[in-house]
One Martini backbone bead per residue (centre of mass of N, CA, C, O) as a GRO file, in nm:
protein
  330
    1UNK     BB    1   0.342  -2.004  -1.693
    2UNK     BB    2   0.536  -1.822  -1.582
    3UNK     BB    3   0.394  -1.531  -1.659
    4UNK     BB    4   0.153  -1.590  -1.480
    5UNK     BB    5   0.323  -1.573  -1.188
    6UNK     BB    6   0.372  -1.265  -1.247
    7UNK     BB    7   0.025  -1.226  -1.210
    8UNK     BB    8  -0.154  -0.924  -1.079
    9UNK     BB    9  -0.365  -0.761  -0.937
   10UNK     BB   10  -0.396  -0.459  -0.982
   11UNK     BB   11  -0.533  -0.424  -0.659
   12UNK     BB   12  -0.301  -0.493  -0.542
   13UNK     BB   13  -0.086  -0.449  -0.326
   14UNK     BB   14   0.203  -0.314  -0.201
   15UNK     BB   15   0.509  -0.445  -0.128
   16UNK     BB   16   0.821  -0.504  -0.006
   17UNK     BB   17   0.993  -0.626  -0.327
   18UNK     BB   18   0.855  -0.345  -0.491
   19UNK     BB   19   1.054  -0.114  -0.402
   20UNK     BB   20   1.338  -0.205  -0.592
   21UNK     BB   21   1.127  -0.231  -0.869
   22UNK     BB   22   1.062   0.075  -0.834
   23UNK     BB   23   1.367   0.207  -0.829
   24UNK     BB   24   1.458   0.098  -1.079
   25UNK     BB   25   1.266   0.224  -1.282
   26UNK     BB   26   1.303   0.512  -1.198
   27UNK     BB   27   1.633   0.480  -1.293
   28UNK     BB   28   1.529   0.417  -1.599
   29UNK     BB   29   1.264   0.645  -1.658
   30UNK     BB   30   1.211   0.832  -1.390
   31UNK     BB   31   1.028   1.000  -1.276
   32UNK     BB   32   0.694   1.000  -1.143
   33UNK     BB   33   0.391   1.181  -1.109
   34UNK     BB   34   0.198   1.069  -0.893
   35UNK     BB   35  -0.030   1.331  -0.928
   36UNK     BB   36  -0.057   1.436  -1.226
   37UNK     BB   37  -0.079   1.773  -1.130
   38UNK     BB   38  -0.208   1.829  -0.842
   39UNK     BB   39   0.001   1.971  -0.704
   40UNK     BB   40   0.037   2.220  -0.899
   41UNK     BB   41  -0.230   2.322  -0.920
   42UNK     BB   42  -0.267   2.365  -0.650
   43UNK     BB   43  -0.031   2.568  -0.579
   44UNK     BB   44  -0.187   2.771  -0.783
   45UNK     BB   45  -0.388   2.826  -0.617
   46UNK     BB   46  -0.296   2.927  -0.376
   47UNK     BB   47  -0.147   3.174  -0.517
   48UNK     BB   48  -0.438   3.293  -0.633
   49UNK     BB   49  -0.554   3.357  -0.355
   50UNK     BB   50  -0.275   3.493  -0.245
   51UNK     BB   51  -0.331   3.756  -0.439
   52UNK     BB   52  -0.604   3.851  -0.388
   53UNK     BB   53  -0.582   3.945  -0.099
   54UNK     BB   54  -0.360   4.143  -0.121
   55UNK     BB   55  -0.531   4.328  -0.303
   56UNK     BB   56  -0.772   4.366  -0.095
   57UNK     BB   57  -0.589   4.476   0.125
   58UNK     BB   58  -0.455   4.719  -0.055
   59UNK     BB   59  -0.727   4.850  -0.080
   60UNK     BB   60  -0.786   4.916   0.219
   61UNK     BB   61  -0.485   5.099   0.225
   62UNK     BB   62  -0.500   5.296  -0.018
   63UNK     BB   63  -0.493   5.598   0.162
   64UNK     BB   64  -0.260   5.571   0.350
   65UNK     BB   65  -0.042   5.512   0.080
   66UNK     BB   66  -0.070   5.807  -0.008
   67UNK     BB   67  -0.038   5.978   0.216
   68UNK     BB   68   0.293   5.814   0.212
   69UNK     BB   69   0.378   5.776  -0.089
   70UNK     BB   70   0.392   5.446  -0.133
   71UNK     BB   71   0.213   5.402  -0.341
   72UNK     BB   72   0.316   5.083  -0.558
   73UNK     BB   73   0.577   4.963  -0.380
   74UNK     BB   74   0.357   4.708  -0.283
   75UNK     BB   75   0.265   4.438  -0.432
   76UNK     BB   76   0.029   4.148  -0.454
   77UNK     BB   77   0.296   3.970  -0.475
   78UNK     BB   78   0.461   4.053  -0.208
   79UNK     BB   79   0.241   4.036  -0.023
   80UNK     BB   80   0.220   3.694  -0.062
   81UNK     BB   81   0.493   3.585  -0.043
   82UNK     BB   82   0.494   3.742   0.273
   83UNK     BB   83   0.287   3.552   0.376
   84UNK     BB   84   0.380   3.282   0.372
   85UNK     BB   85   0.676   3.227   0.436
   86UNK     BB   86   0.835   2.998   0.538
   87UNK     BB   87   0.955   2.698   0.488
   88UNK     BB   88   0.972   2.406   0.605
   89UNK     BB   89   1.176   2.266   0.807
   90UNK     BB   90   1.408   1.943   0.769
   91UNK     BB   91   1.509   1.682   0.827
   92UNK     BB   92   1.751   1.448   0.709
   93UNK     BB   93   1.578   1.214   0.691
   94UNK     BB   94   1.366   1.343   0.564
   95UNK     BB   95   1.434   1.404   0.330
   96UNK     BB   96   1.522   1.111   0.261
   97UNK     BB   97   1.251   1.000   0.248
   98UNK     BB   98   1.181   1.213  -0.011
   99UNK     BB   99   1.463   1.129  -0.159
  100UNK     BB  100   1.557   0.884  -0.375
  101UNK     BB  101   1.883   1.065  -0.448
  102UNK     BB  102   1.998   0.996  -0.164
  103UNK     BB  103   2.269   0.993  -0.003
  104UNK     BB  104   2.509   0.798   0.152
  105UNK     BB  105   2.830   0.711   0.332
  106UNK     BB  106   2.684   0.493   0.538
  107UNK     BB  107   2.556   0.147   0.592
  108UNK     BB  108   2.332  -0.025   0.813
  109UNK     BB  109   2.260  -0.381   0.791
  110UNK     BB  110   1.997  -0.572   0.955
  111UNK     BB  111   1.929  -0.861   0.807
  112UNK     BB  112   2.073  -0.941   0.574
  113UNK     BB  113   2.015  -1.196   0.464
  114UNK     BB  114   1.753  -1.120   0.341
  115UNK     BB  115   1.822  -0.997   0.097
  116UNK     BB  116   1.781  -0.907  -0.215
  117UNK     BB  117   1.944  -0.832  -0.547
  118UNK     BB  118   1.755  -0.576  -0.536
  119UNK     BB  119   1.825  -0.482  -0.236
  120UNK     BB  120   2.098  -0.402  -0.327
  121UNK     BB  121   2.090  -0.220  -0.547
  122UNK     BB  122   1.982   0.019  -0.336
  123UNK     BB  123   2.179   0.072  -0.160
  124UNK     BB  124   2.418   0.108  -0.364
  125UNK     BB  125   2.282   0.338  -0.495
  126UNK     BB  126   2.305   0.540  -0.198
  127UNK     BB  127   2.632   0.440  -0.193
  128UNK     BB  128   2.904   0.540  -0.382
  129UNK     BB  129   3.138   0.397  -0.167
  130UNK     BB  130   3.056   0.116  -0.010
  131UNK     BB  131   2.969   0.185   0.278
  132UNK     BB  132   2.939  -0.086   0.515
  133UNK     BB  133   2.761  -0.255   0.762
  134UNK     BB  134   2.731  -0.614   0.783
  135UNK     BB  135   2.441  -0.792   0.965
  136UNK     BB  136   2.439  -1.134   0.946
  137UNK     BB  137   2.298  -1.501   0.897
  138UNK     BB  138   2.280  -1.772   0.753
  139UNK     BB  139   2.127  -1.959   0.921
  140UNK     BB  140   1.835  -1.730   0.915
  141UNK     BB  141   1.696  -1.782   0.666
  142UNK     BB  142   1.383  -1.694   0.474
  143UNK     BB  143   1.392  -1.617   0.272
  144UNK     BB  144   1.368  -1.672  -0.108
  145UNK     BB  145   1.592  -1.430  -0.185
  146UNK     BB  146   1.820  -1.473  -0.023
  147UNK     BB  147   2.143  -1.557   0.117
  148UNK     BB  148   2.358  -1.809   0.064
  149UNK     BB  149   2.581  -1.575   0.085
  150UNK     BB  150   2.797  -1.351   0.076
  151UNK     BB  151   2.935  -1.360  -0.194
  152UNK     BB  152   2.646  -1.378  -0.317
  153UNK     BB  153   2.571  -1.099  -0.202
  154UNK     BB  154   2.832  -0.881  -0.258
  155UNK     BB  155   3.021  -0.967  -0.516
  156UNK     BB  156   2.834  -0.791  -0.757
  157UNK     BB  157   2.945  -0.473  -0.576
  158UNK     BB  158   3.245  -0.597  -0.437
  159UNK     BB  159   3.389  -0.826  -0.510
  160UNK     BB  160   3.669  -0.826  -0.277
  161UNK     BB  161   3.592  -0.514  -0.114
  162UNK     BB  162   3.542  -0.771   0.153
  163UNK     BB  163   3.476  -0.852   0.511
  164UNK     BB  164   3.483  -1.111   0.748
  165UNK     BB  165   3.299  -1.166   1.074
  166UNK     BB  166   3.316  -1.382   1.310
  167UNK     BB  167   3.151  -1.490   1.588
  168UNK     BB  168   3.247  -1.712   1.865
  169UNK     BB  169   3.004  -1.617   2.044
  170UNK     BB  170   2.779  -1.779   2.283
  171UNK     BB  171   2.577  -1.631   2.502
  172UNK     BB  172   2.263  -1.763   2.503
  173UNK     BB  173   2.294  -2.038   2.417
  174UNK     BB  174   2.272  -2.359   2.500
  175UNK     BB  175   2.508  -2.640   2.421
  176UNK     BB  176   2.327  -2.822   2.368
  177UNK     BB  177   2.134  -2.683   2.206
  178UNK     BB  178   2.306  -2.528   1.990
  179UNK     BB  179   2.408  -2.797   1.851
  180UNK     BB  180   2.130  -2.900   1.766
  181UNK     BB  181   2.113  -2.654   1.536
  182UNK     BB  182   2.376  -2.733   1.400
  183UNK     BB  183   2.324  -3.004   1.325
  184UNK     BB  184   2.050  -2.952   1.133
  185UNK     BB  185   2.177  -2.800   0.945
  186UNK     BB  186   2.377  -2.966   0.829
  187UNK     BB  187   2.181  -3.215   0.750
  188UNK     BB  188   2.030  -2.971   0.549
  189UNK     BB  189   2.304  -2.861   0.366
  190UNK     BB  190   2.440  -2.631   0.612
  191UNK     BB  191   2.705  -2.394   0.622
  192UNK     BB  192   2.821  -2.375   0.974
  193UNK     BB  193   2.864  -2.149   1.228
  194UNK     BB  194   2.988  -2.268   1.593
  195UNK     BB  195   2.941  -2.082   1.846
  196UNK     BB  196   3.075  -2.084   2.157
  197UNK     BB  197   2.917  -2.180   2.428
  198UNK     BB  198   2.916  -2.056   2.755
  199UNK     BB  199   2.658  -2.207   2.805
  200UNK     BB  200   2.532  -2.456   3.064
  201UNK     BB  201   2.291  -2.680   3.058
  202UNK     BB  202   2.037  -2.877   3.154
  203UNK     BB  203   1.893  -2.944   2.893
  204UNK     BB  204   1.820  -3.097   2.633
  205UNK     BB  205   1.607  -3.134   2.392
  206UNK     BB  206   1.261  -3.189   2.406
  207UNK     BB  207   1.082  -3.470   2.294
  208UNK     BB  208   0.765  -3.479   2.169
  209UNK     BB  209   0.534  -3.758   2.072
  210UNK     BB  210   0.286  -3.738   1.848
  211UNK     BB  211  -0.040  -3.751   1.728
  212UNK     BB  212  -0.262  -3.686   1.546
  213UNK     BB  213  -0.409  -3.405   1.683
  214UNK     BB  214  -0.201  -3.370   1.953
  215UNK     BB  215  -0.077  -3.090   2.004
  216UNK     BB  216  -0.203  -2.925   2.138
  217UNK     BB  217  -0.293  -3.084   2.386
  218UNK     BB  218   0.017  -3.148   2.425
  219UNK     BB  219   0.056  -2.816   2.531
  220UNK     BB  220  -0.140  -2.810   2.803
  221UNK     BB  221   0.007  -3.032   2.933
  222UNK     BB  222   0.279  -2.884   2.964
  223UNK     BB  223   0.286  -2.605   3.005
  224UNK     BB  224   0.301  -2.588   3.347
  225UNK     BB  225   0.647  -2.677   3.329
  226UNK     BB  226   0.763  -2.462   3.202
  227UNK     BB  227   0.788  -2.193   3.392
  228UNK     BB  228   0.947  -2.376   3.606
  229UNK     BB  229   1.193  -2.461   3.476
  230UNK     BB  230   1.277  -2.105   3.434
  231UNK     BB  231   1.172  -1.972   3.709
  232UNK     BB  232   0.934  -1.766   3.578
  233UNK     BB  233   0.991  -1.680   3.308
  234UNK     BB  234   0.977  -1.672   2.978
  235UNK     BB  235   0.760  -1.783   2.706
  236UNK     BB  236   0.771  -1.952   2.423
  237UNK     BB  237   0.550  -2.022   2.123
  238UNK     BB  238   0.594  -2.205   1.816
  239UNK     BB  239   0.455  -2.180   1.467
  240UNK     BB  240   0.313  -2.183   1.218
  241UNK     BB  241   0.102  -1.958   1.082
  242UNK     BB  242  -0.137  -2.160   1.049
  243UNK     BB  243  -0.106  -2.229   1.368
  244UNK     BB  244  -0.177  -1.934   1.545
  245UNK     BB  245  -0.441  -1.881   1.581
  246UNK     BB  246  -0.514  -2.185   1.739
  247UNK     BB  247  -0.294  -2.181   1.966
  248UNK     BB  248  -0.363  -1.893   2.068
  249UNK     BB  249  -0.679  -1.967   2.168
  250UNK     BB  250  -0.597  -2.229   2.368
  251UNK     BB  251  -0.399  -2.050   2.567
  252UNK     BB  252  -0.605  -1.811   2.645
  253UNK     BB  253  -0.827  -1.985   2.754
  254UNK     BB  254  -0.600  -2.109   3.001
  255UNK     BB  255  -0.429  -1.763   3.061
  256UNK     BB  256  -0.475  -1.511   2.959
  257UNK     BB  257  -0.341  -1.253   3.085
  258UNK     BB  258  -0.048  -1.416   3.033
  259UNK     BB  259  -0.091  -1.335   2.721
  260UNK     BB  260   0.127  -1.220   2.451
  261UNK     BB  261   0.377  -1.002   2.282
  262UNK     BB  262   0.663  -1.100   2.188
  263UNK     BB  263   0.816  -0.944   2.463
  264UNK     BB  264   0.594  -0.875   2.652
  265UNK     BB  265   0.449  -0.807   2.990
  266UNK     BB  266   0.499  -0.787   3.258
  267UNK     BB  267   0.221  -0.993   3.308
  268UNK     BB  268   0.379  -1.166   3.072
  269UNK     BB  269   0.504  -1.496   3.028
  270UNK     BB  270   0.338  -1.558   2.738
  271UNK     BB  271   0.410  -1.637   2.429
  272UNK     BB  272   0.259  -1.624   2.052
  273UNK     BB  273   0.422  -1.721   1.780
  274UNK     BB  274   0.626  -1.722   1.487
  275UNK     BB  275   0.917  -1.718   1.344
  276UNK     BB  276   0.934  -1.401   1.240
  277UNK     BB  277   0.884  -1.279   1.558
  278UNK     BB  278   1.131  -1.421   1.685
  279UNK     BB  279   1.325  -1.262   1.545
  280UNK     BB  280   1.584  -1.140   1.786
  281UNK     BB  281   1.493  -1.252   2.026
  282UNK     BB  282   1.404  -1.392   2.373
  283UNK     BB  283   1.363  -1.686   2.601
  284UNK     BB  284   1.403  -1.915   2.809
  285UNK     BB  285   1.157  -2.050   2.689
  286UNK     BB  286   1.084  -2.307   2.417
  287UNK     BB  287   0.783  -2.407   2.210
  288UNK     BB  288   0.750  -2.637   1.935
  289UNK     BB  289   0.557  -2.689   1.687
  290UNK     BB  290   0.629  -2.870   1.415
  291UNK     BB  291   0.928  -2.858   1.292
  292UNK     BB  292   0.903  -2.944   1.004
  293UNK     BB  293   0.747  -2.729   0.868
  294UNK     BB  294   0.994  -2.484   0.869
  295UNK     BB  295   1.083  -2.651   0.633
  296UNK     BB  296   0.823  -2.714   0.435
  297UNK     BB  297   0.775  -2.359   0.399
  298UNK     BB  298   1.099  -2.335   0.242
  299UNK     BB  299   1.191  -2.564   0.061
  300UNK     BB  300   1.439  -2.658   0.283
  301UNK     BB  301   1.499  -2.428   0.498
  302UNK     BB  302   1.674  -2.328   0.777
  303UNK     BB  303   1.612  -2.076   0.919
  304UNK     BB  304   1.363  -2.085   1.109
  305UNK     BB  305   1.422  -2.334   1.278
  306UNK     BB  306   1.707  -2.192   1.353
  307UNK     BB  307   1.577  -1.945   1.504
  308UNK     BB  308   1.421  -2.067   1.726
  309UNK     BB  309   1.645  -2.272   1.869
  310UNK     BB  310   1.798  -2.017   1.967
  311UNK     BB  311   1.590  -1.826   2.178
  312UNK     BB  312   1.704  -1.985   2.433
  313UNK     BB  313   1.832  -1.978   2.769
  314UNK     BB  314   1.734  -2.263   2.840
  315UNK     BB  315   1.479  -2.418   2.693
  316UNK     BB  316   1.391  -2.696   2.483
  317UNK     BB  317   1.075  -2.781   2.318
  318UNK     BB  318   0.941  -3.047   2.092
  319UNK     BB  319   0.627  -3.071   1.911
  320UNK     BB  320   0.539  -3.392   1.749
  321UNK     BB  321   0.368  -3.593   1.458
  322UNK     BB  322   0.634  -3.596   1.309
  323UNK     BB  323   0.909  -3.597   1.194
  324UNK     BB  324   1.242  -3.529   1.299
  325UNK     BB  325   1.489  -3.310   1.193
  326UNK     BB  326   1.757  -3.409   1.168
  327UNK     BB  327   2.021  -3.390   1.430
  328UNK     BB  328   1.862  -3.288   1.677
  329UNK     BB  329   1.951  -3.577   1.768
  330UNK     BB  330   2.245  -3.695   1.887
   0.00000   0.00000   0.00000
């Protein structure tokens, strides 16, 4: 049964998971020739193609080269290197991009949180110094692979040497928001530092209790309260992935192009997301829906839900048909 679990399509597409298991196999067997010789081949017909012509041209101006006494100083193998010409010159960057064995000396890592102890393996052996710099909150984890802690994450690379600094200061998130936010983390067994918010909001988390089936339309019938709450700023609705289509549907068809994505174009000022688009953002006002599942699609896992509810500079709406996760409520 286990070994079922990692079975999968021949046809299926490449992952982002498979790129370190992919690196790591290249280091313990070595390159393999993607082409299987076809690259190697076509560069042999070009050779022969432009050995040809060199000759054909020789033989066109070879009464000339009798008359110069030069003839048979210049053969058509250097006539035909002399026409290729210099090769592409690439930049640092591309060249890294096409050699898996190039090193880096310093490596910036964002969103470090998110790698699993295989991308951690892939990064560390482009940098032979284990020279980094990584930025990331453990309490943002949402892969299923991520990081439980730094010292799980870095302790297996660099045993004791490397050094924490922790943020002190959340200059985003109002006081009211940010505590709540950090209430739910700890409530659901995760422990986080807690950046003193700088800012003093208007409002703790709204919170609407709807029945079964009454999402969306509760989230229609408020909606026009959200953007003027935050003075016409950017307004987020967030919702787990499977509820993504029909709720940007809802919304399009009551506002249309005033719905944008990510972080929206001058005309629009409403944006529909999921939570793992919603990382690194920031809004206004943030409505989410169903907070409960944001836990319950992560097996337990409170980073997407801790990432959404951290993205408002003002106001933050919560719309449940189910319990709202502990914490919350102060």
């Amino acid at each position: 049964a286990e070994r079922a679990l990692l079975l999968r399509d021949p046809q299926a597409a490449w992952t982002e998971a498979d790129v370190p298991l992919l690196d790591e196999a290249a280091e313990l067997l070595g390159e393999p020739d993607a082409s299987a010789g076809r690259d190697r081949a076509h560069q042999d017909q070009q050779r022969a193609r432009g050995v040809a012509n060199a000759e054909q041209s020789l033989k066109n101006v070879d009464q000339m080269l009798r008359e110069a006494g030069i003839d048979g100083l210049v053969s058509a193998e250097d006539l035909a290197d002399h026409n290729k010409g210099q090769e592409t010159r690439l930049t640092a960057a591309e060249r890294a991009a096409a050699d898996r064995t190039w090193a880096f000396g310093h490596i910036v890592v964002d969103e470090a949180q998110e790698l699993s102890a295989m991308q951690w393996r892939l990064l560390m052996r482009r940098c032979p110094l284990k020279s980094f710099t990584v930025v990331g909150d453990i309490a943002q984890t949402s892969s299923a692979a991520g990081a439980r802690s730094w010292k799980h994450a870095l302790e297996p690379f660099a045993q004791d040497r490397w050094r924490l600094e922790e943020l002190t200061v959340n200059y985003r998130t109002p006081a009211q928001i940010a505590e709540a936010a950090v209430r739910m983390a700890v409530a659901a067994g995760l422990v986080v530092s807690a950046p003193k918010a700088v800012r003093d909001g208007r409002w703790a988390p709204v919170i609407d209790r709807v029945g079964d089936g009454a999402l969306v339309p509760r989230l229609l019938e408020v909606l026009p309260e959200e953007p003027d709450a935050v003075d016409g700023g950017l307004l987020a609705v967030i919702a787990a992935e499977h509820r993504g289509a029909e709720v940007r549907a809802a919304v399009v068809r009551k506002y249309g192009e005033r719905v944008g994505a990510g972080a929206g174009g001058l005309g629009q000022d409403i944006t529909v997301i999921g939570p793992k688009e919603a990382k690194g953002l920031e809004f206004d006002g943030v409505v989410v829906l169903e907070p409960g599942e944001l836990l319950e699609g992560l097996g337990g896992k409170v980073g997407d839900l801790y990432v959404v509810m951290t993205r408002p500079t003002q106001r933050l709406r919560l719309i449940a048909a189910h319990d709202v996760p502990a914490g919350i409520e102060g």
